[in-house]
Amino acid sequence: MADMRIIAHVAINVFKESVRDKVLYNLVAFAVILMGAAYLIGQLTAGQDVKIIKDLGLAAIGTFGLLIAVFIGIGLVWKEVERRSIYSLLSKPLGRREFILGKYAGLALTLLVNVVVMTAALYLVLGYMDAQFTEEQKSVWAAPALDAGMLRAVALIVVELLLVTAIALFFSTFSSPFLSAALTFGLWVIGHFNADLRNFENIVESPVAAGLARALYYLLPNFAAFDIKSQVVYALPIAPGYLAVTVAYGLAYIALLLTGSVLVFTRRDFK
Amino acid sequence: MDAIRTEDLTKHYRVGFWRPRPYIALDRLSLTVRTGEVFGFLGPNGAGKTTTLKLLMQLMYPSSGRAEILGRPVGDVEVRRRIGYLPENPYFYDYLTAEELLEYFAGLFGYPAAERRRRAASLLDTVGIGAERRLQLRKFSKGMIQRVGIAQALINDPDVVFFDEPMSGLDPLGRREIRQLILQLRDRGCTVFFSSHVLADAEALCSRVAIVAAGRLVASGQLSELLAFQVRGWELVMSGVTPDALSQARADREIVNAVPIDGQRFAMELPASAAPERVLATLTASGAQLVSLTPIRETLEDFFMRQVTGAQRSSNG
């Protein structure tokens, strides 16, 4: 059984490192972009402002989160090994499993704080915009400016970021940061076009190619599933239970990746 | 119970990317370190010292053989609670202060917050880190990082400490302080296992040593057993030595070598067979004055050089 107290202790240290490494400065960039965009869009469009800000805001939350997940995720383990800080750390009563899980939990906490603050900022800007319009103007909107339904998209962004972090961490247990970043981004891009692999199976005639496409479809993470931004912004229907199934899918994938990371890391020699 | 025990501990791995070839980093190392002793693990660079320490810390897994600390296998988490480790050229987190680093490590042992703070403060005092303890470690010099490294190794008040090149990066004052610290640890019953290639440290501190070269143990035992402590000559330094008196002493084969230091001051080497009193009396009678008379004994360095050169010759041949 993993020692949760030790995991939390390591996680808090990772969070502290991110804060001192000025990772949270991206929140300032986010706020500036959002406010600047709100002002500019207000000058250029009529009626569509809120939709655009919602789209832009959710996309920015995802992108900033992605950059943090990848660029910190790939260094989480690699940096400790490369700088040899891991030597003194692992000589303490800290199992390698607790180390990996603590590192992961620390970055997850950093991401969560980021997303919460960015979401609050988005609602703040939307609230401000809401106050600028009359009830008549608002009546043509697909969804209200302060639509709580947007939180569903945010929840899936969080799960997606946790999955990206798990992928980055997995690669960082055995490869260099450059390779880890390339592989993580590669998986993220492919994962967004996962549905095409499913179609590919129907197009090709070769059973081998079709089988391969099917295997890849099931094997690779389906990132497209986490993207419900359009549905939320345009108030399109989302199938009941979709959220729960997608979150469960993401968590299961994360669990597999963390198990893989622990297995690789516990067998590793630090030469 | 022995503090540390290894039996045929071996580590080999493959090196090279395209055509990997086997490399033996450590070859069947068997040694025992007794509880409460200061044990020097000596050898030239690349001899296998750090590999041994990494195997004992389970930073590496052995290819074969076994290792125990305090009677338990090295992987046992209970062992980790009772040991301390200073890696070679340690490195810690840039963004933490020395105080925070020690408190973080203390937290891994499960100490409550107040106890963490107390231990961190007391150890930083011990290793001579003053007000700098509140600075982030990125602002620390190599010597200060080494001191922090020693402090973190002692955070749990360990029964056995492993120091990999503990004097590295320290100035002469720092070295002396760490020597004193090692002796204090010994006095309170802690076993100290330290690797070094600085033989003077080992000679000043260790009760027993082991010497490794090319991955193999070439000698181990008490310093007094390993070194021939009988006098193998004398070094005599005198001033006011006249050329005639020097020639006479040379002719009598009482001096094997004489090196002028300045003017009429000479450093002379006398063979073990010579009676230094007689040479001294002869030279004093000719008007020379004694500056110093020192017996020449085999040093650990002589012994080390003989063992290491022999091991390297046999591994090459």
mmCIF file of N, CA and C in Angstrom, chain B residues 75-188:
data_model
loop_
_atom_site.group_PDB
_atom_site.id
_atom_site.type_symbol
_atom_site.label_atom_id
_atom_site.label_comp_id
_atom_site.label_asym_id
_atom_site.label_seq_id
_atom_site.Cartn_x
_atom_site.Cartn_y
_atom_site.Cartn_z
ATOM 1 N N GLY B 75 17.338 -3.222 0.525
ATOM 2 C CA GLY B 75 16.087 -2.658 0.026
ATOM 3 C C GLY B 75 15.049 -2.409 1.115
ATOM 4 N N ASP B 76 15.285 -2.926 2.308
ATOM 5 C CA ASP B 76 14.323 -2.837 3.404
ATOM 6 C C ASP B 76 14.107 -1.376 3.819
ATOM 7 N N VAL B 77 12.843 -0.974 3.878
ATOM 8 C CA VAL B 77 12.550 0.424 4.200
ATOM 9 C C VAL B 77 12.986 0.770 5.630
ATOM 10 N N GLU B 78 13.014 -0.226 6.519
ATOM 11 C CA GLU B 78 13.469 0.004 7.893
ATOM 12 C C GLU B 78 14.943 0.413 7.923
ATOM 13 N N VAL B 79 15.696 -0.129 6.952
ATOM 14 C CA VAL B 79 17.107 0.236 6.848
ATOM 15 C C VAL B 79 17.242 1.719 6.541
ATOM 16 N N ARG B 80 16.390 2.206 5.623
ATOM 17 C CA ARG B 80 16.464 3.615 5.211
ATOM 18 C C ARG B 80 16.205 4.569 6.383
ATOM 19 N N ARG B 81 15.425 4.094 7.333
ATOM 20 C CA ARG B 81 15.129 4.960 8.483
ATOM 21 C C ARG B 81 16.356 5.148 9.366
ATOM 22 N N ARG B 82 17.327 4.226 9.240
ATOM 23 C CA ARG B 82 18.456 4.246 10.175
ATOM 24 C C ARG B 82 19.789 4.606 9.529
ATOM 25 N N ILE B 83 19.726 5.012 8.250
ATOM 26 C CA ILE B 83 20.980 5.358 7.589
ATOM 27 C C ILE B 83 20.948 6.792 7.054
ATOM 28 N N GLY B 84 22.128 7.295 6.736
ATOM 29 C CA GLY B 84 22.245 8.601 6.083
ATOM 30 C C GLY B 84 23.211 8.452 4.925
ATOM 31 N N TYR B 85 23.034 9.259 3.898
ATOM 32 C CA TYR B 85 23.881 9.120 2.712
ATOM 33 C C TYR B 85 24.204 10.485 2.128
ATOM 34 N N LEU B 86 25.480 10.729 1.943
ATOM 35 C CA LEU B 86 25.920 11.927 1.229
ATOM 36 C C LEU B 86 26.468 11.470 -0.119
ATOM 37 N N PRO B 87 25.781 11.774 -1.221
ATOM 38 C CA PRO B 87 26.315 11.357 -2.527
ATOM 39 C C PRO B 87 27.532 12.196 -2.912
ATOM 40 N N GLU B 88 28.281 11.699 -3.891
ATOM 41 C CA GLU B 88 29.428 12.449 -4.393
ATOM 42 C C GLU B 88 28.912 13.692 -5.130
ATOM 43 N N ASN B 89 29.546 14.832 -4.945
ATOM 44 C CA ASN B 89 29.115 16.098 -5.546
ATOM 45 C C ASN B 89 27.597 16.254 -5.467
ATOM 46 N N PRO B 90 27.065 16.377 -4.273
ATOM 47 C CA PRO B 90 25.602 16.398 -4.146
ATOM 48 C C PRO B 90 24.991 17.620 -4.812
ATOM 49 N N TYR B 91 23.734 17.486 -5.152
ATOM 50 C CA TYR B 91 22.999 18.587 -5.760
ATOM 51 C C TYR B 91 21.581 18.535 -5.217
ATOM 52 N N PHE B 92 21.075 19.692 -4.867
ATOM 53 C CA PHE B 92 19.715 19.707 -4.335
ATOM 54 C C PHE B 92 18.880 20.695 -5.125
ATOM 55 N N TYR B 93 17.689 20.948 -4.612
ATOM 56 C CA TYR B 93 16.772 21.806 -5.356
ATOM 57 C C TYR B 93 17.165 23.273 -5.238
ATOM 58 N N ASP B 94 17.337 23.908 -6.399
ATOM 59 C CA ASP B 94 17.747 25.314 -6.430
ATOM 60 C C ASP B 94 16.773 26.235 -5.719
ATOM 61 N N TYR B 95 15.496 25.892 -5.798
ATOM 62 C CA TYR B 95 14.467 26.834 -5.359
ATOM 63 C C TYR B 95 14.176 26.736 -3.867
ATOM 64 N N LEU B 96 14.777 25.752 -3.183
ATOM 65 C CA LEU B 96 14.547 25.631 -1.743
ATOM 66 C C LEU B 96 15.691 26.295 -0.991
ATOM 67 N N THR B 97 15.409 26.752 0.214
ATOM 68 C CA THR B 97 16.478 27.240 1.074
ATOM 69 C C THR B 97 17.057 26.018 1.795
ATOM 70 N N ALA B 98 18.226 26.209 2.411
ATOM 71 C CA ALA B 98 18.860 25.092 3.117
ATOM 72 C C ALA B 98 17.919 24.572 4.209
ATOM 73 N N GLU B 99 17.291 25.496 4.886
ATOM 74 C CA GLU B 99 16.353 25.148 5.953
ATOM 75 C C GLU B 99 15.189 24.309 5.409
ATOM 76 N N GLU B 100 14.617 24.784 4.292
ATOM 77 C CA GLU B 100 13.462 24.084 3.714
ATOM 78 C C GLU B 100 13.843 22.695 3.216
ATOM 79 N N LEU B 101 15.053 22.586 2.642
ATOM 80 C CA LEU B 101 15.492 21.289 2.139
ATOM 81 C C LEU B 101 15.560 20.265 3.277
ATOM 82 N N LEU B 102 16.187 20.691 4.384
ATOM 83 C CA LEU B 102 16.326 19.762 5.511
ATOM 84 C C LEU B 102 14.956 19.424 6.104
ATOM 85 N N GLU B 103 14.073 20.407 6.147
ATOM 86 C CA GLU B 103 12.725 20.137 6.680
ATOM 87 C C GLU B 103 11.968 19.199 5.750
ATOM 88 N N TYR B 104 12.185 19.357 4.443
ATOM 89 C CA TYR B 104 11.546 18.465 3.469
ATOM 90 C C TYR B 104 12.025 17.022 3.680
ATOM 91 N N PHE B 105 13.350 16.869 3.800
ATOM 92 C CA PHE B 105 13.895 15.524 4.008
ATOM 93 C C PHE B 105 13.431 14.950 5.353
ATOM 94 N N ALA B 106 13.385 15.825 6.372
ATOM 95 C CA ALA B 106 12.941 15.344 7.690
ATOM 96 C C ALA B 106 11.495 14.855 7.601
ATOM 97 N N GLY B 107 10.702 15.513 6.754
ATOM 98 C CA GLY B 107 9.302 15.110 6.583
ATOM 99 C C GLY B 107 9.184 13.697 6.023
ATOM 100 N N LEU B 108 10.171 13.270 5.249
ATOM 101 C CA LEU B 108 10.118 11.914 4.679
ATOM 102 C C LEU B 108 10.268 10.848 5.769
ATOM 103 N N PHE B 109 10.793 11.266 6.912
ATOM 104 C CA PHE B 109 10.905 10.326 8.035
ATOM 105 C C PHE B 109 9.672 10.385 8.932
ATOM 106 N N GLY B 110 8.760 11.275 8.571
ATOM 107 C CA GLY B 110 7.504 11.353 9.323
ATOM 108 C C GLY B 110 7.577 12.185 10.585
ATOM 109 N N TYR B 111 8.622 13.004 10.749
ATOM 110 C CA TYR B 111 8.684 13.844 11.951
ATOM 111 C C TYR B 111 7.639 14.951 11.869
ATOM 112 N N PRO B 112 7.051 15.321 12.997
ATOM 113 C CA PRO B 112 6.120 16.452 12.991
ATOM 114 C C PRO B 112 6.850 17.764 12.692
ATOM 115 N N ALA B 113 6.076 18.793 12.302
ATOM 116 C CA ALA B 113 6.663 20.043 11.814
ATOM 117 C C ALA B 113 7.667 20.666 12.793
ATOM 118 N N ALA B 114 7.323 20.686 14.076
ATOM 119 C CA ALA B 114 8.212 21.333 15.050
ATOM 120 C C ALA B 114 9.542 20.582 15.131
ATOM 121 N N GLU B 115 9.466 19.258 15.083
ATOM 122 C CA GLU B 115 10.668 18.431 15.161
ATOM 123 C C GLU B 115 11.526 18.615 13.906
ATOM 124 N N ARG B 116 10.866 18.754 12.753
ATOM 125 C CA ARG B 116 11.601 18.988 11.496
ATOM 126 C C ARG B 116 12.425 20.264 11.609
ATOM 127 N N ARG B 117 11.742 21.310 12.121
ATOM 128 C CA ARG B 117 12.418 22.610 12.244
ATOM 129 C C ARG B 117 13.591 22.521 13.218
ATOM 130 N N ARG B 118 13.356 21.804 14.309
ATOM 131 C CA ARG B 118 14.407 21.699 15.329
ATOM 132 C C ARG B 118 15.631 20.978 14.764
ATOM 133 N N ARG B 119 15.380 19.857 14.095
ATOM 134 C CA ARG B 119 16.492 19.079 13.532
ATOM 135 C C ARG B 119 17.243 19.880 12.479
ATOM 136 N N ALA B 120 16.481 20.557 11.598
ATOM 137 C CA ALA B 120 17.115 21.324 10.520
ATOM 138 C C ALA B 120 18.013 22.407 11.116
ATOM 139 N N ALA B 121 17.482 23.143 12.091
ATOM 140 C CA ALA B 121 18.241 24.251 12.679
ATOM 141 C C ALA B 121 19.500 23.735 13.372
ATOM 142 N N SER B 122 19.349 22.653 14.124
ATOM 143 C CA SER B 122 20.485 22.143 14.879
ATOM 144 C C SER B 122 21.588 21.616 13.942
ATOM 145 N N LEU B 123 21.189 20.916 12.869
ATOM 146 C CA LEU B 123 22.201 20.376 11.960
ATOM 147 C C LEU B 123 22.889 21.467 11.147
ATOM 148 N N LEU B 124 22.133 22.505 10.785
ATOM 149 C CA LEU B 124 22.767 23.599 10.038
ATOM 150 C C LEU B 124 23.783 24.306 10.926
ATOM 151 N N ASP B 125 23.486 24.385 12.232
ATOM 152 C CA ASP B 125 24.482 24.924 13.179
ATOM 153 C C ASP B 125 25.717 24.030 13.180
ATOM 154 N N THR B 126 25.477 22.724 13.244
ATOM 155 C CA THR B 126 26.591 21.767 13.335
ATOM 156 C C THR B 126 27.532 21.887 12.134
ATOM 157 N N VAL B 127 26.953 22.031 10.924
ATOM 158 C CA VAL B 127 27.825 22.073 9.738
ATOM 159 C C VAL B 127 28.258 23.502 9.375
ATOM 160 N N GLY B 128 27.925 24.449 10.234
ATOM 161 C CA GLY B 128 28.438 25.813 10.053
ATOM 162 C C GLY B 128 27.737 26.631 8.987
ATOM 163 N N ILE B 129 26.443 26.375 8.771
ATOM 164 C CA ILE B 129 25.673 27.242 7.867
ATOM 165 C C ILE B 129 24.897 28.220 8.751
ATOM 166 N N GLY B 130 25.241 29.507 8.648
ATOM 167 C CA GLY B 130 24.631 30.507 9.526
ATOM 168 C C GLY B 130 23.389 31.134 8.915
ATOM 169 N N ALA B 131 23.465 32.439 8.726
ATOM 170 C CA ALA B 131 22.294 33.174 8.217
ATOM 171 C C ALA B 131 21.952 32.757 6.782
ATOM 172 N N GLU B 132 22.952 32.154 6.106
ATOM 173 C CA GLU B 132 22.718 31.743 4.708
ATOM 174 C C GLU B 132 21.631 30.679 4.604
ATOM 175 N N ARG B 133 21.257 30.087 5.704
ATOM 176 C CA ARG B 133 20.266 29.005 5.665
ATOM 177 C C ARG B 133 18.930 29.469 5.085
ATOM 178 N N ARG B 134 18.720 30.773 5.056
ATOM 179 C CA ARG B 134 17.442 31.275 4.521
ATOM 180 C C ARG B 134 17.565 31.679 3.052
ATOM 181 N N LEU B 135 18.747 31.413 2.460
ATOM 182 C CA LEU B 135 18.923 31.712 1.027
ATOM 183 C C LEU B 135 18.573 30.481 0.209
ATOM 184 N N GLN B 136 18.106 30.710 -1.022
ATOM 185 C CA GLN B 136 17.852 29.570 -1.894
ATOM 186 C C GLN B 136 19.183 28.912 -2.263
ATOM 187 N N LEU B 137 19.152 27.598 -2.429
ATOM 188 C CA LEU B 137 20.392 26.841 -2.596
ATOM 189 C C LEU B 137 21.142 27.206 -3.871
ATOM 190 N N ARG B 138 20.439 27.812 -4.842
ATOM 191 C CA ARG B 138 21.136 28.197 -6.075
ATOM 192 C C ARG B 138 22.210 29.241 -5.815
ATOM 193 N N LYS B 139 22.104 29.932 -4.658
ATOM 194 C CA LYS B 139 23.095 30.964 -4.335
ATOM 195 C C LYS B 139 24.260 30.386 -3.535
ATOM 196 N N PHE B 140 24.265 29.091 -3.293
ATOM 197 C CA PHE B 140 25.288 28.465 -2.457
ATOM 198 C C PHE B 140 26.529 28.095 -3.263
ATOM 199 N N SER B 141 27.691 28.195 -2.612
ATOM 200 C CA SER B 141 28.938 27.742 -3.241
ATOM 201 C C SER B 141 29.002 26.210 -3.114
ATOM 202 N N LYS B 142 29.990 25.628 -3.818
ATOM 203 C CA LYS B 142 30.133 24.162 -3.798
ATOM 204 C C LYS B 142 30.374 23.640 -2.363
ATOM 205 N N GLY B 143 31.230 24.379 -1.647
ATOM 206 C CA GLY B 143 31.556 23.961 -0.285
ATOM 207 C C GLY B 143 30.338 24.028 0.627
ATOM 208 N N MET B 144 29.507 25.055 0.422
ATOM 209 C CA MET B 144 28.308 25.193 1.266
ATOM 210 C C MET B 144 27.295 24.097 0.941
ATOM 211 N N ILE B 145 27.204 23.757 -0.346
ATOM 212 C CA ILE B 145 26.290 22.668 -0.738
ATOM 213 C C ILE B 145 26.766 21.364 -0.094
ATOM 214 N N GLN B 146 28.100 21.193 -0.056
ATOM 215 C CA GLN B 146 28.659 19.977 0.555
ATOM 216 C C GLN B 146 28.256 19.910 2.039
ATOM 217 N N ARG B 147 28.305 21.044 2.708
ATOM 218 C CA ARG B 147 27.927 21.080 4.130
ATOM 219 C C ARG B 147 26.432 20.754 4.299
ATOM 220 N N VAL B 148 25.621 21.299 3.398
ATOM 221 C CA VAL B 148 24.188 21.001 3.464
ATOM 222 C C VAL B 148 23.982 19.499 3.215
ATOM 223 N N GLY B 149 24.789 18.969 2.276
ATOM 224 C CA GLY B 149 24.710 17.537 1.963
ATOM 225 C C GLY B 149 25.022 16.684 3.186
ATOM 226 N N ILE B 150 26.017 17.116 3.944
ATOM 227 C CA ILE B 150 26.379 16.360 5.156
ATOM 228 C C ILE B 150 25.242 16.475 6.180
ATOM 229 N N ALA B 151 24.681 17.678 6.281
ATOM 230 C CA ALA B 151 23.576 17.880 7.242
ATOM 231 C C ALA B 151 22.382 16.992 6.887
ATOM 232 N N GLN B 152 22.028 16.923 5.609
ATOM 233 C CA GLN B 152 20.858 16.111 5.235
ATOM 234 C C GLN B 152 21.097 14.629 5.503
ATOM 235 N N ALA B 153 22.373 14.210 5.432
ATOM 236 C CA ALA B 153 22.673 12.798 5.684
ATOM 237 C C ALA B 153 22.470 12.447 7.160
ATOM 238 N N LEU B 154 22.466 13.491 8.013
ATOM 239 C CA LEU B 154 22.365 13.226 9.461
ATOM 240 C C LEU B 154 20.991 13.574 10.025
ATOM 241 N N ILE B 155 20.041 13.913 9.154
ATOM 242 C CA ILE B 155 18.748 14.465 9.588
ATOM 243 C C ILE B 155 17.963 13.501 10.476
ATOM 244 N N ASN B 156 18.203 12.208 10.303
ATOM 245 C CA ASN B 156 17.428 11.210 11.071
ATOM 246 C C ASN B 156 18.252 10.623 12.210
ATOM 247 N N ASP B 157 19.359 11.286 12.533
ATOM 248 C CA ASP B 157 20.225 10.788 13.596
ATOM 249 C C ASP B 157 20.582 9.320 13.305
ATOM 250 N N PRO B 158 21.252 9.063 12.170
ATOM 251 C CA PRO B 158 21.388 7.686 11.690
ATOM 252 C C PRO B 158 22.360 6.829 12.505
ATOM 253 N N ASP B 159 22.191 5.520 12.387
ATOM 254 C CA ASP B 159 23.112 4.573 13.026
ATOM 255 C C ASP B 159 24.314 4.307 12.115
ATOM 256 N N VAL B 160 24.074 4.401 10.809
ATOM 257 C CA VAL B 160 25.175 4.208 9.845
ATOM 258 C C VAL B 160 25.112 5.348 8.835
ATOM 259 N N VAL B 161 26.252 6.008 8.603
ATOM 260 C CA VAL B 161 26.260 7.036 7.550
ATOM 261 C C VAL B 161 27.250 6.652 6.462
ATOM 262 N N PHE B 162 26.843 6.973 5.248
ATOM 263 C CA PHE B 162 27.673 6.714 4.079
ATOM 264 C C PHE B 162 28.036 8.061 3.481
ATOM 265 N N PHE B 163 29.325 8.340 3.451
ATOM 266 C CA PHE B 163 29.784 9.603 2.878
ATOM 267 C C PHE B 163 30.595 9.282 1.631
ATOM 268 N N ASP B 164 30.153 9.799 0.487
ATOM 269 C CA ASP B 164 30.926 9.604 -0.740
ATOM 270 C C ASP B 164 31.749 10.869 -0.967
ATOM 271 N N GLU B 165 33.040 10.776 -0.779
ATOM 272 C CA GLU B 165 33.965 11.921 -0.906
ATOM 273 C C GLU B 165 33.482 13.110 -0.071
ATOM 274 N N PRO B 166 33.435 12.953 1.260
ATOM 275 C CA PRO B 166 32.856 14.026 2.084
ATOM 276 C C PRO B 166 33.652 15.326 2.092
ATOM 277 N N MET B 167 34.956 15.263 1.807
ATOM 278 C CA MET B 167 35.771 16.482 1.911
ATOM 279 C C MET B 167 35.792 17.263 0.599
ATOM 280 N N SER B 168 35.178 16.702 -0.417
ATOM 281 C CA SER B 168 35.218 17.330 -1.740
ATOM 282 C C SER B 168 34.622 18.739 -1.697
ATOM 283 N N GLY B 169 35.348 19.675 -2.253
ATOM 284 C CA GLY B 169 34.842 21.057 -2.351
ATOM 285 C C GLY B 169 35.021 21.873 -1.090
ATOM 286 N N LEU B 170 35.604 21.274 -0.033
ATOM 287 C CA LEU B 170 35.744 22.024 1.222
ATOM 288 C C LEU B 170 37.130 22.662 1.313
ATOM 289 N N ASP B 171 37.197 23.833 1.947
ATOM 290 C CA ASP B 171 38.497 24.456 2.177
ATOM 291 C C ASP B 171 39.145 23.779 3.393
ATOM 292 N N PRO B 172 40.434 24.083 3.661
ATOM 293 C CA PRO B 172 41.123 23.373 4.760
ATOM 294 C C PRO B 172 40.380 23.456 6.093
ATOM 295 N N LEU B 173 39.784 24.607 6.354
ATOM 296 C CA LEU B 173 39.045 24.764 7.615
ATOM 297 C C LEU B 173 37.830 23.825 7.622
ATOM 298 N N GLY B 174 37.128 23.808 6.501
ATOM 299 C CA GLY B 174 35.949 22.943 6.366
ATOM 300 C C GLY B 174 36.317 21.480 6.519
ATOM 301 N N ARG B 175 37.446 21.108 5.942
ATOM 302 C CA ARG B 175 37.881 19.699 6.038
ATOM 303 C C ARG B 175 38.125 19.324 7.491
ATOM 304 N N ARG B 176 38.752 20.259 8.207
ATOM 305 C CA ARG B 176 39.046 19.950 9.603
ATOM 306 C C ARG B 176 37.752 19.804 10.397
ATOM 307 N N GLU B 177 36.796 20.677 10.093
ATOM 308 C CA GLU B 177 35.510 20.604 10.824
ATOM 309 C C GLU B 177 34.805 19.276 10.539
ATOM 310 N N ILE B 178 34.858 18.852 9.277
ATOM 311 C CA ILE B 178 34.167 17.603 8.934
ATOM 312 C C ILE B 178 34.886 16.398 9.547
ATOM 313 N N ARG B 179 36.206 16.480 9.600
ATOM 314 C CA ARG B 179 36.948 15.410 10.296
ATOM 315 C C ARG B 179 36.482 15.301 11.746
ATOM 316 N N GLN B 180 36.384 16.480 12.380
ATOM 317 C CA GLN B 180 35.951 16.472 13.791
ATOM 318 C C GLN B 180 34.535 15.922 13.913
ATOM 319 N N LEU B 181 33.702 16.284 12.937
ATOM 320 C CA LEU B 181 32.309 15.809 12.966
ATOM 321 C C LEU B 181 32.261 14.285 12.845
ATOM 322 N N ILE B 182 33.098 13.739 11.953
ATOM 323 C CA ILE B 182 33.121 12.280 11.771
ATOM 324 C C ILE B 182 33.554 11.597 13.074
ATOM 325 N N LEU B 183 34.535 12.187 13.740
ATOM 326 C CA LEU B 183 34.991 11.591 14.996
ATOM 327 C C LEU B 183 33.912 11.698 16.083
ATOM 328 N N GLN B 184 33.172 12.806 16.062
ATOM 329 C CA GLN B 184 32.054 12.944 17.028
ATOM 330 C C GLN B 184 30.987 11.882 16.766
ATOM 331 N N LEU B 185 30.719 11.648 15.470
ATOM 332 C CA LEU B 185 29.719 10.626 15.115
ATOM 333 C C LEU B 185 30.170 9.274 15.649
ATOM 334 N N ARG B 186 31.456 8.983 15.441
ATOM 335 C CA ARG B 186 31.999 7.707 15.936
ATOM 336 C C ARG B 186 31.859 7.618 17.455
ATOM 337 N N ASP B 187 32.159 8.721 18.127
ATOM 338 C CA ASP B 187 32.116 8.698 19.593
ATOM 339 C C ASP B 187 30.711 8.437 20.126
ATOM 340 N N ARG B 188 29.694 8.815 19.356
ATOM 341 C CA ARG B 188 28.353 8.536 19.878
ATOM 342 C C ARG B 188 27.803 7.223 19.310
#
